[in-house]
Amino acid sequence: MFAVAGPGSITVSMVKGLKGLQDIKPDWDRIHSKLENPTYHQDWRWMAALQERLIEKPIYFVILKRGSDVVAILPLQLRKTTKAGITIDHLSFPHHSHVVLSDALVDLKQVGETDFEAILDFLEQQSEFRWDEIGLVGIDSRALIREWLMRCGIELEEVSNSAYFDWPEGSFDTNLSKKFINIHQFIRL
């Protein structure tokens, strides 16, 4: 586990694979039990089934704590993709052809408007793996991550499910060494 302290009482850490999921299961159950309309893809059992049966590479679980309470868990998978003939390291929700919907586990009453930025800062600083892009796809209209990102100033783009916004320092075609965030169905205002 790798952890970075954020502003105030926020801490971001990460675990991976089935062992990591087992370690955070009590926190996952606590948040999941509070959800008004839980769905199967917000349950740790779904993540365990994906990791055991469908996804060979480890799923990383980024954990956001406020004080001592876990308030969000973002499952991510690292994959190689190609854009314009260039291979990039792409972080996304766990991906498989049988996985249509994705979500993070979020206690919407506890997360703040800048907390997602703390996750991005953590991912930028961690040394477990290298990444070039984050793409979040398969987000249902009632997904927790959708509401959280919208609170953070990221608005749904109804026209396309492949919109992205660049990391502030540059764009993909002008500065390949800078990170950029690709959030499908969302754009920064």
Short mmCIF file of N, CA and C in Angstrom, two decimals:
data_model
loop_
_atom_site.label_atom_id
_atom_site.label_comp_id
_atom_site.label_asym_id
_atom_site.label_seq_id
_atom_site.Cartn_x
_atom_site.Cartn_y
_atom_site.Cartn_z
N MET A 1 0.84 -1.18 0.00
CA MET A 1 0.00 0.00 0.00
C MET A 1 0.88 1.23 0.00
N PHE A 2 0.51 2.19 -0.80
CA PHE A 2 1.22 3.45 -0.93
C PHE A 2 0.23 4.55 -0.57
N ALA A 3 0.61 5.51 0.24
CA ALA A 3 -0.32 6.56 0.68
C ALA A 3 0.29 7.93 0.54
N VAL A 4 -0.57 8.90 0.23
CA VAL A 4 -0.18 10.30 0.16
C VAL A 4 -1.22 11.10 0.91
N ALA A 5 -0.78 11.98 1.79
CA ALA A 5 -1.71 12.85 2.52
C ALA A 5 -2.09 14.02 1.64
N GLY A 6 -3.37 14.34 1.64
CA GLY A 6 -3.87 15.45 0.86
C GLY A 6 -4.18 16.63 1.76
N PRO A 7 -4.90 17.62 1.20
CA PRO A 7 -5.26 18.78 2.00
C PRO A 7 -6.20 18.41 3.13
N GLY A 8 -6.03 19.05 4.27
CA GLY A 8 -6.91 18.76 5.41
C GLY A 8 -6.70 17.36 5.91
N SER A 9 -7.77 16.66 6.09
CA SER A 9 -7.69 15.31 6.66
C SER A 9 -7.87 14.24 5.59
N ILE A 10 -7.51 14.53 4.35
CA ILE A 10 -7.66 13.57 3.26
C ILE A 10 -6.38 12.77 3.09
N THR A 11 -6.54 11.45 2.95
CA THR A 11 -5.44 10.56 2.63
C THR A 11 -5.85 9.69 1.46
N VAL A 12 -4.95 9.50 0.51
CA VAL A 12 -5.21 8.64 -0.63
C VAL A 12 -4.18 7.52 -0.60
N SER A 13 -4.64 6.30 -0.80
CA SER A 13 -3.76 5.14 -0.83
C SER A 13 -4.23 4.19 -1.92
N MET A 14 -3.50 3.10 -2.09
CA MET A 14 -3.85 2.17 -3.15
C MET A 14 -3.47 0.75 -2.73
N VAL A 15 -4.34 -0.19 -3.06
CA VAL A 15 -4.05 -1.61 -2.92
C VAL A 15 -4.33 -2.25 -4.27
N LYS A 16 -3.87 -3.50 -4.45
CA LYS A 16 -4.12 -4.13 -5.75
C LYS A 16 -4.50 -5.59 -5.61
N GLY A 17 -5.23 -6.05 -6.61
CA GLY A 17 -5.58 -7.45 -6.72
C GLY A 17 -6.53 -7.94 -5.65
N LEU A 18 -6.70 -9.27 -5.63
CA LEU A 18 -7.63 -9.88 -4.68
C LEU A 18 -7.20 -9.69 -3.24
N LYS A 19 -5.91 -9.73 -2.98
CA LYS A 19 -5.41 -9.51 -1.61
C LYS A 19 -5.78 -8.11 -1.13
N GLY A 20 -5.54 -7.12 -1.97
CA GLY A 20 -5.89 -5.75 -1.62
C GLY A 20 -7.38 -5.58 -1.42
N LEU A 21 -8.17 -6.20 -2.29
CA LEU A 21 -9.63 -6.13 -2.17
C LEU A 21 -10.08 -6.75 -0.85
N GLN A 22 -9.48 -7.86 -0.49
CA GLN A 22 -9.81 -8.51 0.79
C GLN A 22 -9.51 -7.57 1.96
N ASP A 23 -8.42 -6.84 1.88
CA ASP A 23 -8.03 -5.91 2.95
C ASP A 23 -9.02 -4.77 3.13
N ILE A 24 -9.65 -4.32 2.04
CA ILE A 24 -10.58 -3.18 2.14
C ILE A 24 -12.05 -3.59 2.15
N LYS A 25 -12.31 -4.89 2.17
CA LYS A 25 -13.69 -5.39 2.14
C LYS A 25 -14.57 -4.80 3.24
N PRO A 26 -14.12 -4.69 4.50
CA PRO A 26 -14.99 -4.10 5.53
C PRO A 26 -15.38 -2.65 5.22
N ASP A 27 -14.42 -1.87 4.71
CA ASP A 27 -14.73 -0.49 4.33
C ASP A 27 -15.70 -0.46 3.15
N TRP A 28 -15.47 -1.35 2.19
CA TRP A 28 -16.35 -1.44 1.02
C TRP A 28 -17.77 -1.76 1.47
N ASP A 29 -17.91 -2.77 2.33
CA ASP A 29 -19.24 -3.15 2.84
C ASP A 29 -19.92 -1.99 3.56
N ARG A 30 -19.15 -1.24 4.33
CA ARG A 30 -19.73 -0.11 5.09
C ARG A 30 -20.30 0.94 4.15
N ILE A 31 -19.55 1.31 3.12
CA ILE A 31 -20.04 2.31 2.17
C ILE A 31 -21.20 1.73 1.36
N HIS A 32 -21.05 0.52 0.87
CA HIS A 32 -22.08 -0.10 0.03
C HIS A 32 -23.41 -0.21 0.78
N SER A 33 -23.35 -0.49 2.07
CA SER A 33 -24.59 -0.64 2.86
C SER A 33 -25.34 0.68 3.01
N LYS A 34 -24.66 1.82 2.81
CA LYS A 34 -25.29 3.14 2.91
C LYS A 34 -25.95 3.60 1.61
N LEU A 35 -25.65 2.94 0.50
CA LEU A 35 -26.16 3.39 -0.79
C LEU A 35 -27.67 3.25 -0.87
N GLU A 36 -28.33 4.26 -1.44
CA GLU A 36 -29.78 4.23 -1.58
C GLU A 36 -30.22 3.24 -2.65
N ASN A 37 -29.51 3.19 -3.77
CA ASN A 37 -29.86 2.30 -4.89
C ASN A 37 -28.63 1.56 -5.37
N PRO A 38 -28.12 0.62 -4.57
CA PRO A 38 -26.89 -0.06 -4.99
C PRO A 38 -27.11 -0.93 -6.23
N THR A 39 -26.05 -1.04 -7.04
CA THR A 39 -26.08 -1.89 -8.21
C THR A 39 -24.97 -2.94 -8.09
N TYR A 40 -25.05 -3.96 -8.89
CA TYR A 40 -24.08 -5.05 -8.80
C TYR A 40 -22.65 -4.58 -9.06
N HIS A 41 -22.46 -3.61 -9.95
CA HIS A 41 -21.09 -3.18 -10.27
C HIS A 41 -20.51 -2.25 -9.21
N GLN A 42 -21.26 -1.99 -8.13
CA GLN A 42 -20.73 -1.23 -6.99
C GLN A 42 -20.39 -2.17 -5.83
N ASP A 43 -20.51 -3.47 -6.03
CA ASP A 43 -20.29 -4.46 -4.97
C ASP A 43 -18.89 -5.05 -5.10
N TRP A 44 -18.22 -5.28 -3.98
CA TRP A 44 -16.86 -5.84 -4.01
C TRP A 44 -16.86 -7.23 -4.62
N ARG A 45 -17.98 -7.96 -4.50
CA ARG A 45 -18.05 -9.31 -5.07
C ARG A 45 -17.93 -9.27 -6.59
N TRP A 46 -18.47 -8.22 -7.21
CA TRP A 46 -18.34 -8.02 -8.65
C TRP A 46 -16.87 -7.81 -9.02
N MET A 47 -16.19 -6.98 -8.25
CA MET A 47 -14.77 -6.74 -8.51
C MET A 47 -13.96 -8.02 -8.32
N ALA A 48 -14.29 -8.79 -7.29
CA ALA A 48 -13.59 -10.06 -7.05
C ALA A 48 -13.82 -11.03 -8.22
N ALA A 49 -15.05 -11.10 -8.70
CA ALA A 49 -15.36 -11.99 -9.83
C ALA A 49 -14.60 -11.54 -11.08
N LEU A 50 -14.56 -10.24 -11.33
CA LEU A 50 -13.80 -9.74 -12.48
C LEU A 50 -12.34 -10.14 -12.37
N GLN A 51 -11.75 -9.92 -11.19
CA GLN A 51 -10.33 -10.21 -11.00
C GLN A 51 -10.05 -11.71 -11.08
N GLU A 52 -10.93 -12.52 -10.53
CA GLU A 52 -10.72 -13.97 -10.53
C GLU A 52 -10.94 -14.61 -11.89
N ARG A 53 -11.92 -14.11 -12.64
CA ARG A 53 -12.36 -14.83 -13.84
C ARG A 53 -12.09 -14.13 -15.17
N LEU A 54 -12.09 -12.81 -15.19
CA LEU A 54 -12.05 -12.13 -16.48
C LEU A 54 -10.82 -11.27 -16.73
N ILE A 55 -10.26 -10.69 -15.70
CA ILE A 55 -9.17 -9.73 -15.89
C ILE A 55 -7.88 -10.30 -15.33
N GLU A 56 -6.92 -10.52 -16.22
CA GLU A 56 -5.66 -11.15 -15.81
C GLU A 56 -4.75 -10.22 -15.04
N LYS A 57 -4.63 -8.98 -15.48
CA LYS A 57 -3.75 -8.03 -14.79
C LYS A 57 -4.44 -7.55 -13.52
N PRO A 58 -3.66 -7.10 -12.53
CA PRO A 58 -4.28 -6.69 -11.26
C PRO A 58 -5.15 -5.45 -11.41
N ILE A 59 -6.25 -5.46 -10.66
CA ILE A 59 -7.07 -4.26 -10.53
C ILE A 59 -6.49 -3.48 -9.36
N TYR A 60 -6.30 -2.19 -9.56
CA TYR A 60 -5.82 -1.30 -8.50
C TYR A 60 -7.03 -0.62 -7.88
N PHE A 61 -7.05 -0.53 -6.57
CA PHE A 61 -8.14 0.12 -5.85
C PHE A 61 -7.57 1.35 -5.16
N VAL A 62 -7.93 2.53 -5.67
CA VAL A 62 -7.48 3.79 -5.09
C VAL A 62 -8.49 4.16 -4.01
N ILE A 63 -7.97 4.38 -2.81
CA ILE A 63 -8.80 4.57 -1.62
C ILE A 63 -8.66 6.01 -1.13
N LEU A 64 -9.78 6.68 -0.97
CA LEU A 64 -9.81 8.04 -0.45
C LEU A 64 -10.39 7.99 0.96
N LYS A 65 -9.60 8.51 1.92
CA LYS A 65 -10.05 8.56 3.32
C LYS A 65 -10.21 10.00 3.75
N ARG A 66 -11.25 10.26 4.50
CA ARG A 66 -11.43 11.53 5.19
C ARG A 66 -11.29 11.19 6.67
N GLY A 67 -10.19 11.65 7.26
CA GLY A 67 -9.89 11.22 8.62
C GLY A 67 -9.57 9.74 8.59
N SER A 68 -10.26 8.95 9.40
CA SER A 68 -10.03 7.50 9.41
C SER A 68 -11.06 6.73 8.60
N ASP A 69 -12.02 7.44 8.00
CA ASP A 69 -13.10 6.78 7.25
C ASP A 69 -12.82 6.76 5.76
N VAL A 70 -12.94 5.57 5.16
CA VAL A 70 -12.88 5.46 3.71
C VAL A 70 -14.17 6.05 3.15
N VAL A 71 -14.03 6.99 2.21
CA VAL A 71 -15.21 7.64 1.63
C VAL A 71 -15.36 7.38 0.13
N ALA A 72 -14.32 6.83 -0.50
CA ALA A 72 -14.41 6.47 -1.92
C ALA A 72 -13.36 5.43 -2.26
N ILE A 73 -13.73 4.54 -3.17
CA ILE A 73 -12.81 3.53 -3.71
C ILE A 73 -12.98 3.54 -5.22
N LEU A 74 -11.89 3.80 -5.92
CA LEU A 74 -11.90 3.88 -7.37
C LEU A 74 -11.13 2.69 -7.94
N PRO A 75 -11.83 1.73 -8.56
CA PRO A 75 -11.13 0.59 -9.16
C PRO A 75 -10.57 0.97 -10.53
N LEU A 76 -9.31 0.66 -10.75
CA LEU A 76 -8.66 1.00 -12.02
C LEU A 76 -7.85 -0.17 -12.55
N GLN A 77 -7.76 -0.24 -13.84
CA GLN A 77 -6.96 -1.25 -14.52
C GLN A 77 -5.99 -0.55 -15.45
N LEU A 78 -4.77 -0.99 -15.51
CA LEU A 78 -3.75 -0.45 -16.40
C LEU A 78 -3.69 -1.31 -17.65
N ARG A 79 -3.84 -0.68 -18.80
CA ARG A 79 -3.77 -1.39 -20.09
C ARG A 79 -2.93 -0.57 -21.06
N LYS A 80 -2.41 -1.23 -22.05
CA LYS A 80 -1.71 -0.54 -23.14
C LYS A 80 -2.72 -0.36 -24.26
N THR A 81 -2.78 0.87 -24.79
CA THR A 81 -3.62 1.15 -25.95
C THR A 81 -2.77 1.91 -26.97
N THR A 82 -3.28 2.01 -28.17
CA THR A 82 -2.56 2.71 -29.22
C THR A 82 -3.42 3.86 -29.73
N LYS A 83 -2.81 5.04 -29.82
CA LYS A 83 -3.47 6.22 -30.38
C LYS A 83 -2.53 6.80 -31.42
N ALA A 84 -3.02 6.94 -32.63
CA ALA A 84 -2.23 7.50 -33.73
C ALA A 84 -0.89 6.79 -33.87
N GLY A 85 -0.91 5.47 -33.66
CA GLY A 85 0.31 4.68 -33.81
C GLY A 85 1.25 4.72 -32.63
N ILE A 86 0.87 5.40 -31.55
CA ILE A 86 1.72 5.51 -30.37
C ILE A 86 1.10 4.68 -29.25
N THR A 87 1.88 3.82 -28.63
CA THR A 87 1.40 3.02 -27.52
C THR A 87 1.45 3.84 -26.24
N ILE A 88 0.33 3.86 -25.52
CA ILE A 88 0.25 4.60 -24.27
C ILE A 88 -0.24 3.69 -23.16
N ASP A 89 0.12 4.03 -21.93
CA ASP A 89 -0.36 3.32 -20.75
C ASP A 89 -1.64 4.00 -20.30
N HIS A 90 -2.73 3.24 -20.32
CA HIS A 90 -4.08 3.76 -20.14
C HIS A 90 -4.68 3.19 -18.85
N LEU A 91 -5.12 4.06 -17.95
CA LEU A 91 -5.85 3.65 -16.75
C LEU A 91 -7.34 3.81 -17.02
N SER A 92 -8.11 2.81 -16.64
CA SER A 92 -9.55 2.87 -16.84
C SER A 92 -10.24 2.05 -15.76
N PHE A 93 -11.55 2.12 -15.76
CA PHE A 93 -12.28 1.15 -14.94
C PHE A 93 -11.90 -0.23 -15.45
N PRO A 94 -12.01 -1.27 -14.63
CA PRO A 94 -11.71 -2.62 -15.11
C PRO A 94 -12.47 -2.90 -16.41
N HIS A 95 -11.73 -3.38 -17.41
CA HIS A 95 -12.29 -3.51 -18.75
C HIS A 95 -12.26 -4.95 -19.23
N HIS A 96 -13.39 -5.37 -19.78
CA HIS A 96 -13.52 -6.67 -20.44
C HIS A 96 -14.74 -6.56 -21.33
N SER A 97 -14.81 -7.35 -22.38
CA SER A 97 -15.95 -7.25 -23.30
C SER A 97 -17.29 -7.55 -22.62
N HIS A 98 -17.27 -8.27 -21.51
CA HIS A 98 -18.51 -8.57 -20.78
C HIS A 98 -18.86 -7.51 -19.74
N VAL A 99 -18.00 -6.53 -19.56
CA VAL A 99 -18.23 -5.48 -18.57
C VAL A 99 -18.80 -4.27 -19.31
N VAL A 100 -20.08 -4.01 -19.11
CA VAL A 100 -20.75 -2.92 -19.81
C VAL A 100 -20.80 -1.67 -18.95
N LEU A 101 -21.04 -1.83 -17.66
CA LEU A 101 -21.17 -0.69 -16.75
C LEU A 101 -20.05 -0.69 -15.74
N SER A 102 -19.67 0.51 -15.32
CA SER A 102 -18.61 0.66 -14.32
C SER A 102 -18.97 1.78 -13.37
N ASP A 103 -18.39 1.73 -12.19
CA ASP A 103 -18.61 2.79 -11.22
C ASP A 103 -17.53 2.71 -10.15
N ALA A 104 -17.37 3.81 -9.45
CA ALA A 104 -16.55 3.84 -8.24
C ALA A 104 -17.50 3.67 -7.07
N LEU A 105 -16.97 3.32 -5.94
CA LEU A 105 -17.78 3.26 -4.72
C LEU A 105 -17.55 4.57 -3.99
N VAL A 106 -18.61 5.37 -3.84
CA VAL A 106 -18.46 6.73 -3.32
C VAL A 106 -19.54 7.00 -2.28
N ASP A 107 -19.13 7.49 -1.12
CA ASP A 107 -20.06 7.99 -0.11
C ASP A 107 -20.28 9.46 -0.45
N LEU A 108 -21.33 9.74 -1.20
CA LEU A 108 -21.56 11.09 -1.72
C LEU A 108 -21.78 12.12 -0.62
N LYS A 109 -22.12 11.67 0.59
CA LYS A 109 -22.32 12.60 1.70
C LYS A 109 -20.99 13.01 2.33
N GLN A 110 -19.92 12.27 2.02
CA GLN A 110 -18.63 12.52 2.65
C GLN A 110 -17.56 13.09 1.72
N VAL A 111 -17.71 12.93 0.41
CA VAL A 111 -16.67 13.42 -0.50
C VAL A 111 -16.88 14.90 -0.80
N GLY A 112 -15.77 15.58 -1.04
CA GLY A 112 -15.82 17.01 -1.34
C GLY A 112 -15.55 17.28 -2.80
N GLU A 113 -15.69 18.55 -3.17
CA GLU A 113 -15.52 18.96 -4.56
C GLU A 113 -14.08 18.90 -5.04
N THR A 114 -13.11 18.90 -4.14
CA THR A 114 -11.71 18.84 -4.55
C THR A 114 -11.08 17.47 -4.30
N ASP A 115 -11.85 16.55 -3.77
CA ASP A 115 -11.31 15.24 -3.42
C ASP A 115 -10.86 14.43 -4.64
N PHE A 116 -11.55 14.59 -5.77
CA PHE A 116 -11.14 13.84 -6.96
C PHE A 116 -9.77 14.34 -7.44
N GLU A 117 -9.51 15.63 -7.27
CA GLU A 117 -8.19 16.17 -7.60
C GLU A 117 -7.11 15.53 -6.73
N ALA A 118 -7.44 15.22 -5.48
CA ALA A 118 -6.48 14.54 -4.60
C ALA A 118 -6.15 13.16 -5.14
N ILE A 119 -7.14 12.48 -5.71
CA ILE A 119 -6.89 11.17 -6.32
C ILE A 119 -5.97 11.34 -7.54
N LEU A 120 -6.24 12.33 -8.36
CA LEU A 120 -5.38 12.57 -9.53
C LEU A 120 -3.96 12.90 -9.10
N ASP A 121 -3.82 13.73 -8.07
CA ASP A 121 -2.48 14.06 -7.55
C ASP A 121 -1.77 12.80 -7.05
N PHE A 122 -2.51 11.95 -6.35
CA PHE A 122 -1.94 10.70 -5.86
C PHE A 122 -1.45 9.84 -7.03
N LEU A 123 -2.30 9.67 -8.05
CA LEU A 123 -1.92 8.86 -9.19
C LEU A 123 -0.70 9.43 -9.91
N GLU A 124 -0.58 10.73 -9.91
CA GLU A 124 0.57 11.39 -10.52
C GLU A 124 1.86 11.09 -9.74
N GLN A 125 1.76 10.98 -8.41
CA GLN A 125 2.93 10.82 -7.55
C GLN A 125 3.32 9.37 -7.27
N GLN A 126 2.37 8.44 -7.37
CA GLN A 126 2.65 7.06 -6.99
C GLN A 126 3.71 6.46 -7.92
N SER A 127 4.40 5.43 -7.44
CA SER A 127 5.48 4.84 -8.22
C SER A 127 5.25 3.36 -8.56
N GLU A 128 4.07 2.86 -8.31
CA GLU A 128 3.73 1.46 -8.62
C GLU A 128 3.76 1.19 -10.12
N PHE A 129 3.27 2.13 -10.91
CA PHE A 129 3.20 1.97 -12.36
C PHE A 129 3.25 3.35 -13.03
N ARG A 130 3.56 3.33 -14.32
CA ARG A 130 3.56 4.54 -15.13
C ARG A 130 2.27 4.57 -15.92
N TRP A 131 1.69 5.76 -16.08
CA TRP A 131 0.48 5.90 -16.89
C TRP A 131 0.53 7.20 -17.68
N ASP A 132 -0.21 7.22 -18.80
CA ASP A 132 -0.26 8.39 -19.67
C ASP A 132 -1.65 9.01 -19.70
N GLU A 133 -2.66 8.19 -19.48
CA GLU A 133 -4.03 8.64 -19.69
C GLU A 133 -4.97 7.91 -18.74
N ILE A 134 -6.02 8.61 -18.31
CA ILE A 134 -7.10 7.97 -17.57
C ILE A 134 -8.37 8.12 -18.39
N GLY A 135 -9.06 7.02 -18.64
CA GLY A 135 -10.32 7.06 -19.38
C GLY A 135 -11.38 6.32 -18.57
N LEU A 136 -12.47 6.99 -18.29
CA LEU A 136 -13.56 6.37 -17.54
C LEU A 136 -14.75 6.22 -18.48
N VAL A 137 -15.10 4.97 -18.82
CA VAL A 137 -16.20 4.70 -19.75
C VAL A 137 -17.19 3.76 -19.08
N GLY A 138 -18.34 3.61 -19.70
CA GLY A 138 -19.37 2.71 -19.18
C GLY A 138 -20.02 3.25 -17.93
N ILE A 139 -20.17 4.57 -17.87
CA ILE A 139 -20.74 5.20 -16.68
C ILE A 139 -22.23 5.39 -16.88
N ASP A 140 -23.02 4.70 -16.09
CA ASP A 140 -24.47 4.75 -16.15
C ASP A 140 -24.98 6.10 -15.65
N SER A 141 -26.19 6.46 -16.02
CA SER A 141 -26.75 7.75 -15.62
C SER A 141 -26.91 7.89 -14.11
N ARG A 142 -27.02 6.78 -13.39
CA ARG A 142 -27.15 6.88 -11.93
C ARG A 142 -25.87 6.48 -11.19
N ALA A 143 -24.77 6.45 -11.91
CA ALA A 143 -23.49 6.06 -11.31
C ALA A 143 -23.04 7.10 -10.29
N LEU A 144 -22.45 6.61 -9.22
CA LEU A 144 -21.93 7.48 -8.17
C LEU A 144 -20.81 8.36 -8.69
N ILE A 145 -19.94 7.80 -9.53
CA ILE A 145 -18.81 8.57 -10.06
C ILE A 145 -19.30 9.73 -10.90
N ARG A 146 -20.40 9.55 -11.62
CA ARG A 146 -20.97 10.63 -12.44
C ARG A 146 -21.37 11.81 -11.55
N GLU A 147 -22.11 11.53 -10.49
CA GLU A 147 -22.55 12.62 -9.60
C GLU A 147 -21.35 13.29 -8.94
N TRP A 148 -20.38 12.50 -8.51
CA TRP A 148 -19.20 13.07 -7.86
C TRP A 148 -18.41 13.97 -8.81
N LEU A 149 -18.16 13.49 -10.03
CA LEU A 149 -17.41 14.29 -10.99
C LEU A 149 -18.17 15.58 -11.36
N MET A 150 -19.47 15.49 -11.46
CA MET A 150 -20.25 16.69 -11.77
C MET A 150 -20.15 17.71 -10.63
N ARG A 151 -20.12 17.24 -9.39
CA ARG A 151 -19.92 18.14 -8.25
C ARG A 151 -18.54 18.80 -8.31
N CYS A 152 -17.59 18.10 -8.93
CA CYS A 152 -16.23 18.63 -9.04
C CYS A 152 -16.07 19.56 -10.23
N GLY A 153 -17.15 19.87 -10.92
CA GLY A 153 -17.08 20.79 -12.05
C GLY A 153 -16.87 20.11 -13.38
N ILE A 154 -17.08 18.82 -13.45
CA ILE A 154 -16.94 18.08 -14.70
C ILE A 154 -18.36 17.74 -15.15
N GLU A 155 -18.71 18.21 -16.34
CA GLU A 155 -20.09 18.09 -16.81
C GLU A 155 -20.21 17.01 -17.87
N LEU A 156 -21.31 16.29 -17.85
CA LEU A 156 -21.59 15.27 -18.85
C LEU A 156 -21.73 15.91 -20.22
N GLU A 157 -21.07 15.35 -21.18
CA GLU A 157 -21.26 15.78 -22.56
C GLU A 157 -22.20 14.79 -23.21
N GLU A 158 -23.41 15.20 -23.50
CA GLU A 158 -24.44 14.32 -24.03
C GLU A 158 -24.18 13.87 -25.46
N VAL A 159 -23.42 14.66 -26.22
CA VAL A 159 -23.24 14.40 -27.63
C VAL A 159 -22.40 13.17 -27.90
N SER A 160 -21.38 12.93 -27.09
CA SER A 160 -20.42 11.88 -27.39
C SER A 160 -20.01 11.15 -26.12
N ASN A 161 -19.61 9.91 -26.27
CA ASN A 161 -19.08 9.19 -25.12
C ASN A 161 -17.57 9.06 -25.20
N SER A 162 -16.93 9.93 -25.96
CA SER A 162 -15.48 9.85 -26.08
C SER A 162 -14.80 11.21 -25.91
N ALA A 163 -15.43 12.12 -25.21
CA ALA A 163 -14.81 13.42 -24.96
C ALA A 163 -13.69 13.26 -23.95
N TYR A 164 -12.68 14.11 -24.07
CA TYR A 164 -11.62 14.09 -23.07
C TYR A 164 -11.13 15.50 -22.83
N PHE A 165 -10.47 15.68 -21.71
CA PHE A 165 -9.81 16.95 -21.46
C PHE A 165 -8.37 16.69 -21.08
N ASP A 166 -7.53 17.64 -21.39
CA ASP A 166 -6.10 17.49 -21.19
C ASP A 166 -5.68 17.88 -19.79
N TRP A 167 -4.60 17.27 -19.33
CA TRP A 167 -3.94 17.72 -18.12
C TRP A 167 -3.51 19.16 -18.39
N PRO A 168 -3.57 20.06 -17.43
CA PRO A 168 -3.34 21.49 -17.70
C PRO A 168 -2.04 21.84 -18.42
N GLU A 169 -0.97 21.04 -18.27
CA GLU A 169 0.31 21.43 -18.85
C GLU A 169 0.39 21.28 -20.37
N GLY A 170 -0.49 20.53 -20.99
CA GLY A 170 -0.36 20.37 -22.43
C GLY A 170 -1.29 19.33 -22.99
N SER A 171 -1.21 19.11 -24.26
CA SER A 171 -2.08 18.14 -24.91
C SER A 171 -1.25 16.96 -25.40
N PHE A 172 -1.94 15.92 -25.78
CA PHE A 172 -1.30 14.68 -26.21
C PHE A 172 -0.37 14.90 -27.39
N ASP A 173 -0.82 15.65 -28.38
CA ASP A 173 -0.01 15.78 -29.59
C ASP A 173 1.13 16.78 -29.47
N THR A 174 1.11 17.64 -28.46
CA THR A 174 2.19 18.62 -28.35
C THR A 174 3.17 18.31 -27.23
N ASN A 175 2.80 17.47 -26.30
CA ASN A 175 3.68 17.20 -25.18
C ASN A 175 3.41 15.81 -24.61
N LEU A 176 4.00 14.79 -25.22
CA LEU A 176 3.72 13.42 -24.81
C LEU A 176 4.21 13.09 -23.41
N SER A 177 5.13 13.86 -22.87
CA SER A 177 5.65 13.55 -21.55
C SER A 177 4.74 14.03 -20.43
N LYS A 178 3.78 14.88 -20.73
CA LYS A 178 2.86 15.38 -19.71
C LYS A 178 1.66 14.44 -19.60
N LYS A 179 1.15 14.28 -18.41
CA LYS A 179 -0.03 13.45 -18.20
C LYS A 179 -1.26 14.19 -18.68
N PHE A 180 -2.23 13.43 -19.16
CA PHE A 180 -3.52 14.04 -19.43
C PHE A 180 -4.62 13.06 -19.04
N ILE A 181 -5.75 13.61 -18.75
CA ILE A 181 -6.86 12.83 -18.26
C ILE A 181 -7.89 12.71 -19.37
N ASN A 182 -8.35 11.51 -19.65
CA ASN A 182 -9.36 11.25 -20.67
C ASN A 182 -10.56 10.66 -19.96
N ILE A 183 -11.54 11.47 -19.72
CA ILE A 183 -12.73 10.99 -19.02
C ILE A 183 -13.87 10.99 -20.02
N HIS A 184 -14.20 9.80 -20.51
CA HIS A 184 -15.25 9.66 -21.49
C HIS A 184 -16.58 10.10 -20.86
N GLN A 185 -17.37 10.77 -21.64
CA GLN A 185 -18.68 11.31 -21.28
C GLN A 185 -18.60 12.53 -20.38
N PHE A 186 -17.41 13.02 -20.05
CA PHE A 186 -17.29 14.19 -19.20
C PHE A 186 -16.27 15.15 -19.77
N ILE A 187 -16.52 16.44 -19.59
CA ILE A 187 -15.53 17.46 -19.93
C ILE A 187 -15.46 18.46 -18.81
N ARG A 188 -14.30 19.06 -18.60
CA ARG A 188 -14.14 20.08 -17.55
C ARG A 188 -14.76 21.37 -18.07
N LEU A 189 -15.50 22.05 -17.19
CA LEU A 189 -16.11 23.34 -17.57
C LEU A 189 -15.06 24.42 -17.67
#
